[in-house]
Coordinates of C-alpha atoms and ligand atoms in Angstrom, one line a residue:
M1 CA 5.1 1.0 3.3
N2 CA 4.0 -2.5 3.7
V3 CA 2.0 -4.0 0.9
S4 CA -0.1 -7.2 0.7
I5 CA -1.4 -8.4 -2.7
L6 CA -4.4 -10.6 -3.5
G7 CA -3.8 -12.0 -7.0
S8 CA -0.1 -11.5 -7.1
T9 CA 0.5 -13.7 -10.2
G10 CA -2.2 -12.0 -12.3
S11 CA -1.9 -9.0 -14.5
I12 CA -2.4 -6.4 -11.8
G13 CA -0.4 -8.4 -9.3
T14 CA 2.7 -8.8 -11.4
Q15 CA 2.6 -5.1 -12.5
T16 CA 2.2 -4.1 -8.9
L17 CA 5.4 -6.1 -8.0
S18 CA 7.1 -4.4 -10.9
V19 CA 6.2 -1.0 -9.4
I20 CA 7.4 -2.2 -6.0
E21 CA 10.7 -3.4 -7.5
S22 CA 11.3 0.0 -9.0
H23 CA 11.1 1.6 -5.5
P24 CA 13.0 -0.9 -3.3
D25 CA 13.6 1.7 -0.5
L26 CA 9.9 2.6 -0.4
F27 CA 8.0 -0.7 -0.3
N28 CA 8.1 -4.0 1.5
V29 CA 5.9 -6.9 0.6
T30 CA 4.3 -8.7 3.6
S31 CA 1.9 -11.2 2.0
L32 CA 1.0 -12.5 -1.4
S33 CA -1.8 -14.7 -2.5
C34 CA -2.7 -16.3 -5.9
G35 CA -5.0 -19.0 -7.4
S36 CA -2.9 -21.8 -8.6
N37 CA 0.3 -20.5 -10.4
I38 CA 2.6 -21.8 -7.7
D39 CA 5.7 -21.7 -9.8
L40 CA 5.4 -18.0 -10.2
L41 CA 4.3 -17.5 -6.6
E42 CA 7.4 -19.4 -5.5
T43 CA 9.7 -17.0 -7.6
Q44 CA 7.8 -14.0 -6.2
A45 CA 8.1 -15.3 -2.6
R46 CA 11.9 -15.8 -3.0
K47 CA 12.4 -12.4 -4.5
F48 CA 10.1 -10.2 -2.3
K49 CA 10.3 -12.3 0.9
P50 CA 6.8 -11.9 2.3
D51 CA 5.9 -13.4 5.7
T52 CA 3.1 -15.4 4.2
V53 CA 1.8 -16.6 0.9
S54 CA -1.5 -18.2 0.1
V55 CA -2.9 -20.3 -2.8
A56 CA -6.4 -21.5 -3.6
S57 CA -6.1 -25.3 -2.9
E58 CA -4.6 -27.1 0.1
K59 CA -2.9 -29.5 -2.4
D60 CA -1.0 -26.6 -3.9
A61 CA -0.2 -25.2 -0.5
Y62 CA 1.2 -28.5 0.6
D63 CA 3.5 -28.6 -2.5
L64 CA 4.5 -25.0 -2.0
R65 CA 5.2 -25.6 1.7
S66 CA 7.9 -28.1 0.9
R67 CA 9.4 -26.0 -1.9
L68 CA 9.7 -22.9 0.4
K69 CA 10.7 -24.8 3.5
D70 CA 14.2 -23.2 3.5
T71 CA 12.7 -19.7 3.6
G72 CA 10.5 -19.7 6.8
I73 CA 7.6 -18.3 4.7
K74 CA 4.2 -19.4 6.0
V75 CA 2.0 -21.0 3.4
M76 CA -1.8 -20.9 3.6
S77 CA -4.7 -21.9 1.4
G78 CA -8.4 -21.2 0.5
M79 CA -10.6 -18.4 1.9
D80 CA -8.6 -18.5 5.2
G81 CA -5.4 -17.7 3.2
L82 CA -7.2 -14.8 1.4
L83 CA -8.6 -13.4 4.7
S84 CA -5.3 -13.5 6.4
T85 CA -3.5 -11.9 3.5
A86 CA -6.2 -9.2 3.6
A87 CA -5.9 -8.6 7.4
D88 CA -2.1 -9.1 7.5
P89 CA -1.2 -7.1 10.8
R90 CA 2.0 -5.8 9.2
S91 CA 0.5 -4.4 6.0
D92 CA -0.6 -0.8 5.4
I93 CA -2.3 -1.3 2.1
L94 CA -4.0 -4.2 0.3
V95 CA -3.9 -4.5 -3.4
T96 CA -7.0 -6.4 -4.5
G97 CA -5.8 -7.7 -7.9
I98 CA -7.9 -10.9 -7.6
V99 CA -10.6 -11.5 -10.1
G100 CA -14.1 -12.6 -9.0
M101 CA -16.5 -12.3 -6.1
K102 CA -14.0 -14.1 -3.8
G103 CA -12.5 -10.7 -3.5
I104 CA -15.4 -9.3 -1.5
R105 CA -14.9 -10.9 1.9
P106 CA -11.2 -10.3 2.1
T107 CA -11.7 -6.6 1.2
I108 CA -14.2 -6.4 4.0
E109 CA -11.7 -8.0 6.4
A110 CA -9.0 -5.6 5.3
I111 CA -11.2 -2.5 5.9
K112 CA -12.2 -3.8 9.3
A113 CA -8.4 -4.1 10.0
E114 CA -8.1 -0.5 9.0
K115 CA -6.0 -1.1 5.9
N116 CA -6.2 1.2 2.9
I117 CA -7.4 -0.6 -0.3
A118 CA -5.8 -0.2 -3.7
L119 CA -8.9 -1.5 -5.4
A120 CA -8.6 -3.5 -8.6
N121 CA -11.2 -6.2 -7.9
K122 CA -14.4 -4.9 -9.8
E123 CA -16.8 -7.3 -8.1
T124 CA -16.2 -5.8 -4.7
L125 CA -18.1 -2.5 -5.5
V126 CA -20.3 -3.8 -8.3
C127 CA -21.8 -6.5 -5.9
A128 CA -21.2 -5.1 -2.5
G129 CA -20.8 -1.3 -2.9
H130 CA -23.7 -0.8 -0.4
I131 CA -21.7 -2.7 2.2
I132 CA -18.2 -1.6 1.4
M133 CA -18.6 2.2 1.0
P134 CA -20.2 2.8 4.4
L135 CA -17.8 0.3 6.0
A136 CA -14.7 2.1 4.6
K137 CA -16.1 5.4 6.1
E138 CA -16.7 3.8 9.5
Y139 CA -13.2 2.4 9.7
N140 CA -11.6 5.4 8.0
A141 CA -10.1 3.2 5.3
K142 CA -9.2 4.9 2.0
I143 CA -10.3 3.1 -1.2
I144 CA -8.0 4.1 -4.0
P145 CA -9.0 2.9 -7.4
V146 CA -6.4 1.1 -9.5
D147 CA -8.4 0.6 -12.6
S148 CA -7.1 3.2 -15.1
E149 CA -10.5 5.0 -15.6
H150 CA -11.4 5.2 -12.0
S151 CA -7.9 6.2 -11.1
A152 CA -8.1 9.0 -13.7
I153 CA -11.3 10.3 -12.1
F154 CA -9.8 10.0 -8.7
Q155 CA -6.7 11.9 -9.8
S156 CA -9.0 14.6 -11.4
L157 CA -10.8 15.1 -8.2
Q158 CA -7.8 15.9 -6.2
G159 CA -8.2 19.4 -4.8
N160 CA -11.8 19.3 -5.8
E161 CA -13.2 17.2 -3.0
D162 CA -15.8 19.8 -2.0
N163 CA -16.8 20.7 -5.6
P164 CA -19.8 18.8 -6.8
I165 CA -19.4 16.6 -9.9
K166 CA -21.6 17.5 -12.8
K167 CA -20.7 14.4 -14.7
I168 CA -18.1 11.7 -15.2
I169 CA -16.8 10.9 -18.7
L170 CA -15.7 7.3 -18.6
T171 CA -13.6 6.4 -21.6
A172 CA -13.5 3.0 -23.3
S173 CA -11.0 1.8 -25.8
G174 CA -13.9 0.2 -27.6
G175 CA -12.0 -3.1 -27.8
P176 CA -11.5 -4.9 -31.1
F177 CA -15.1 -4.6 -32.2
A178 CA -15.8 -0.9 -31.9
G179 CA -17.9 0.4 -34.7
M180 CA -19.2 -3.1 -35.6
T181 CA -22.9 -3.8 -36.2
R182 CA -24.9 -6.6 -34.5
D183 CA -24.6 -8.7 -37.6
D184 CA -20.8 -8.3 -37.4
L185 CA -20.7 -9.4 -33.8
E186 CA -22.6 -12.6 -34.7
K187 CA -19.5 -13.8 -36.6
V188 CA -16.7 -12.9 -34.1
T189 CA -14.5 -15.8 -32.8
L190 CA -12.7 -16.4 -29.5
E191 CA -9.5 -15.3 -31.1
D192 CA -11.0 -12.0 -32.3
A193 CA -12.3 -11.3 -28.8
L194 CA -9.0 -12.0 -27.2
S195 CA -7.1 -9.4 -29.2
N196 CA -7.4 -6.1 -27.4
P197 CA -5.5 -3.5 -29.4
N198 CA -4.5 -1.1 -26.5
W199 CA -4.4 -2.9 -23.1
K200 CA -2.8 -6.2 -22.1
M201 CA -5.0 -7.9 -19.5
G202 CA -6.2 -11.3 -18.3
K203 CA -8.6 -13.3 -20.6
K204 CA -11.7 -12.7 -18.8
V205 CA -11.2 -8.9 -18.7
T206 CA -10.2 -8.9 -22.3
V207 CA -13.5 -10.6 -23.4
D208 CA -15.4 -8.3 -21.1
S209 CA -13.7 -5.3 -22.9
A210 CA -14.7 -6.7 -26.3
D211 CA -18.4 -6.7 -25.5
M212 CA -18.2 -3.7 -23.2
V213 CA -19.5 -5.6 -20.2
N214 CA -16.3 -4.4 -18.6
K215 CA -17.4 -0.8 -19.1
G216 CA -20.7 -1.7 -17.7
L217 CA -19.1 -3.0 -14.5
E218 CA -17.0 0.1 -14.4
V219 CA -20.1 2.3 -14.7
M220 CA -21.5 0.6 -11.6
E221 CA -18.2 0.9 -9.8
A222 CA -17.9 4.5 -10.6
G223 CA -21.4 5.1 -9.2
W224 CA -20.3 3.8 -5.8
L225 CA -16.7 5.3 -5.8
F226 CA -17.7 8.8 -6.7
N227 CA -21.3 8.9 -5.5
V228 CA -22.8 9.7 -8.9
R229 CA -26.1 8.7 -10.4
R230 CA -26.3 6.8 -13.7
D231 CA -27.4 9.9 -15.6
Q232 CA -24.2 11.6 -14.4
I233 CA -22.0 8.9 -16.1
E234 CA -21.3 9.3 -19.8
V235 CA -19.3 6.5 -21.6
A236 CA -17.2 7.8 -24.5
V237 CA -15.5 5.4 -26.9
H238 CA -12.0 6.8 -27.2
R239 CA -9.9 4.5 -29.5
Q240 CA -6.5 6.0 -28.6
S241 CA -6.7 5.1 -24.8
I242 CA -4.9 8.4 -24.0
L243 CA -7.5 10.2 -21.9
H244 CA -8.2 7.7 -19.2
S245 CA -11.4 9.4 -18.0
A246 CA -12.4 12.8 -16.9
V247 CA -14.8 14.8 -14.6
E248 CA -16.9 17.7 -15.5
F249 CA -17.6 20.2 -12.7
E250 CA -20.4 22.6 -12.2
D251 CA -18.6 25.4 -14.0
G252 CA -18.2 23.4 -17.1
A253 CA -14.5 22.7 -16.5
I254 CA -13.5 19.2 -17.6
I255 CA -10.5 17.8 -15.8
G256 CA -9.1 14.5 -16.9
Q257 CA -5.9 12.5 -16.8
M258 CA -3.9 11.5 -19.9
G259 CA -1.0 9.2 -20.4
L260 CA 0.1 6.2 -22.5
P261 CA -2.0 3.1 -21.6
D262 CA 0.2 1.5 -18.9
M263 CA -1.3 0.1 -15.7
R264 CA 1.8 0.8 -13.8
L265 CA 0.9 4.5 -13.5
P266 CA -2.4 4.0 -11.7
I267 CA -1.0 1.2 -9.6
Q268 CA 1.9 3.3 -8.4
Y269 CA -0.4 6.3 -7.8
A270 CA -2.6 4.1 -5.7
L271 CA 0.4 3.0 -3.7
T272 CA 2.1 6.4 -3.3
Y273 CA -1.0 8.6 -3.2
P274 CA -1.1 11.6 -2.8
K275 CA 2.5 11.7 -3.9
R276 CA 3.7 11.4 -7.5
L277 CA 7.0 9.6 -7.9
K278 CA 9.2 8.7 -10.8
S279 CA 8.0 5.8 -12.8
P280 CA 9.2 3.5 -15.6
V281 CA 6.1 4.6 -17.6
E282 CA 7.0 6.1 -21.0
S283 CA 6.1 9.8 -21.5
L284 CA 3.2 10.6 -23.6
D285 CA 4.2 12.4 -26.8
L286 CA 1.1 14.4 -27.8
F287 CA 2.6 15.2 -31.1
K288 CA 2.9 11.6 -32.0
V289 CA -0.7 10.9 -30.9
S290 CA -1.8 14.1 -32.7
T291 CA -5.6 13.3 -32.7
L292 CA -7.9 12.2 -30.0
S293 CA -11.4 10.9 -31.0
F294 CA -14.6 10.4 -29.0
T295 CA -17.7 8.6 -30.1
K296 CA -20.9 7.4 -28.3
P297 CA -21.1 3.6 -27.9
D298 CA -24.0 2.0 -29.7
L299 CA -26.1 0.4 -26.9
N300 CA -28.1 -1.6 -29.4
V301 CA -24.9 -3.4 -30.5
F302 CA -23.1 -3.5 -27.2
R303 CA -26.0 -4.9 -25.2
G304 CA -23.8 -5.7 -22.2
L305 CA -23.4 -2.0 -21.5
S306 CA -27.1 -1.2 -21.7
L307 CA -27.8 -4.2 -19.4
A308 CA -25.2 -2.8 -16.9
F309 CA -27.1 0.5 -16.8
S310 CA -30.4 -1.4 -16.2
A311 CA -28.7 -3.5 -13.4
M312 CA -27.6 -0.2 -11.8
D313 CA -31.2 1.2 -12.0
K314 CA -32.6 -2.0 -10.4
G315 CA -29.9 -2.1 -7.7
G316 CA -30.0 -4.6 -4.8
N317 CA -28.6 -8.0 -6.0
I318 CA -29.2 -7.4 -9.7
P319 CA -25.6 -6.1 -10.3
T320 CA -24.4 -9.3 -8.7
A321 CA -26.6 -11.4 -11.1
F322 CA -25.1 -9.3 -14.0
N323 CA -21.6 -9.9 -12.8
A324 CA -21.9 -13.6 -11.9
A325 CA -23.8 -14.4 -15.1
D326 CA -21.1 -12.7 -17.1
E327 CA -18.3 -14.6 -15.4
A328 CA -20.1 -17.9 -16.1
A329 CA -21.0 -17.0 -19.7
V330 CA -17.4 -15.8 -20.5
G331 CA -16.2 -19.1 -19.0
L332 CA -18.5 -21.0 -21.5
F333 CA -17.3 -18.7 -24.3
L334 CA -13.6 -19.3 -23.5
Q335 CA -14.4 -23.1 -23.7
R336 CA -16.1 -22.4 -27.1
K337 CA -19.4 -23.6 -25.8
I338 CA -21.3 -20.5 -26.6
R339 CA -21.0 -17.7 -29.2
F340 CA -19.9 -14.2 -28.3
V341 CA -23.4 -12.7 -28.8
E342 CA -24.8 -15.1 -26.4
I343 CA -22.9 -13.6 -23.4
P344 CA -25.3 -10.6 -23.0
E345 CA -28.3 -12.9 -23.7
L346 CA -27.3 -15.1 -20.8
I347 CA -26.7 -12.1 -18.5
E348 CA -30.1 -10.7 -19.2
K349 CA -31.7 -14.1 -18.5
A350 CA -29.9 -14.4 -15.2
M351 CA -31.0 -10.8 -14.2
N352 CA -34.5 -11.9 -14.7
D353 CA -34.2 -15.4 -13.2
V354 CA -32.7 -14.5 -9.8
R355 CA -34.9 -13.7 -6.8
F356 CA -34.7 -9.9 -6.2
I357 CA -33.2 -8.9 -2.9
E358 CA -33.2 -5.1 -2.1
D359 CA -30.3 -4.9 0.4
P360 CA -28.3 -8.1 0.2
D361 CA -25.7 -9.1 2.8
V362 CA -22.6 -11.0 1.7
D363 CA -24.3 -14.5 2.2
E364 CA -27.2 -13.3 0.0
I365 CA -24.8 -11.9 -2.6
E366 CA -23.2 -15.3 -2.8
E367 CA -26.6 -17.1 -3.0
T368 CA -27.4 -14.7 -5.9
E369 CA -24.1 -15.6 -7.6
K370 CA -25.1 -19.3 -7.4
E371 CA -28.5 -18.6 -8.8
A372 CA -27.1 -16.6 -11.7
I373 CA -24.6 -19.2 -12.5
E374 CA -27.4 -21.9 -12.5
S375 CA -29.4 -19.7 -14.8
V376 CA -26.5 -19.5 -17.2
V377 CA -25.4 -23.1 -17.3
K378 CA -28.7 -24.9 -17.3
Ligands
MN3_401 MN1 -10.6 -0.2 -16.9

């Protein structure tokens, strides 16, 4: 199977390549793209020998072209590079490990080129689910979720495609601040927010996990992926991160997927679906875990999650405003320019500030992104 990866030097990208490496006879890498980590991209290119690689800036591309000139690998840049990675004529599946709304257009291109999508870019469905889902149906492209929760739900649905979902139980580790009050949150620092006890992820996702905005994005994503309403999605704080999410069916059966928290399992499943192959992931010892706990998140403390539910209710371009404002606000927080508790405040402000568009196309989604960012930074 031929694989292309958007975001090959990030957390999902590097773990995807580690899965690919463990099955050398099964996978072949045809194109890789990243933002600006050209040192790692060069190493990956030499190891996996793709036809093309692509980076964000033309300056980096120029540099990388001279470094890779002995290899014959084509080096591209910018949105053109992302689009050609996505629509790579040789690839069968595109892994969208890129962070941000720049993942939307390449995903659309890949679907139109009839690739399957191993979806790890949250923004694609949060902002453009109304475009992506019908398009995937039209081009018969499979969208296989990589995110651990959505993968767990997807896995739980196998063999149950015709059975209606009663509800989805979306689990959340709760991050470093689970159980805290609003007053506690007032005092947390950047260092506190960057210490997720269970999952190793990029900085933006780690902050999003700490304030549960990430869970909010996942709620919206789940709505599109599994065609469920907001009242069919229940978020459960599950500190052990062992049950990765579950589905309840009409008869009351709850089917879920358990395992140690290791992204290589959902990544591999997305690549080998519907097959399950050997993996380097450690076995879960239930006796060691012994107890699993589930609590309801406090929506008054974790405002980001309640704002996500309201963005889902409003629909149109409001989820885009939610997402873009969060991205901008987290950026400010990472630069120590705002406090942690200001992130949801700025998201709410942007959701109110943007012009409402009922059924936005990609241009309008991008305009909304700009409006939301302006609302946050001004
Ligand atoms: Mn997740």
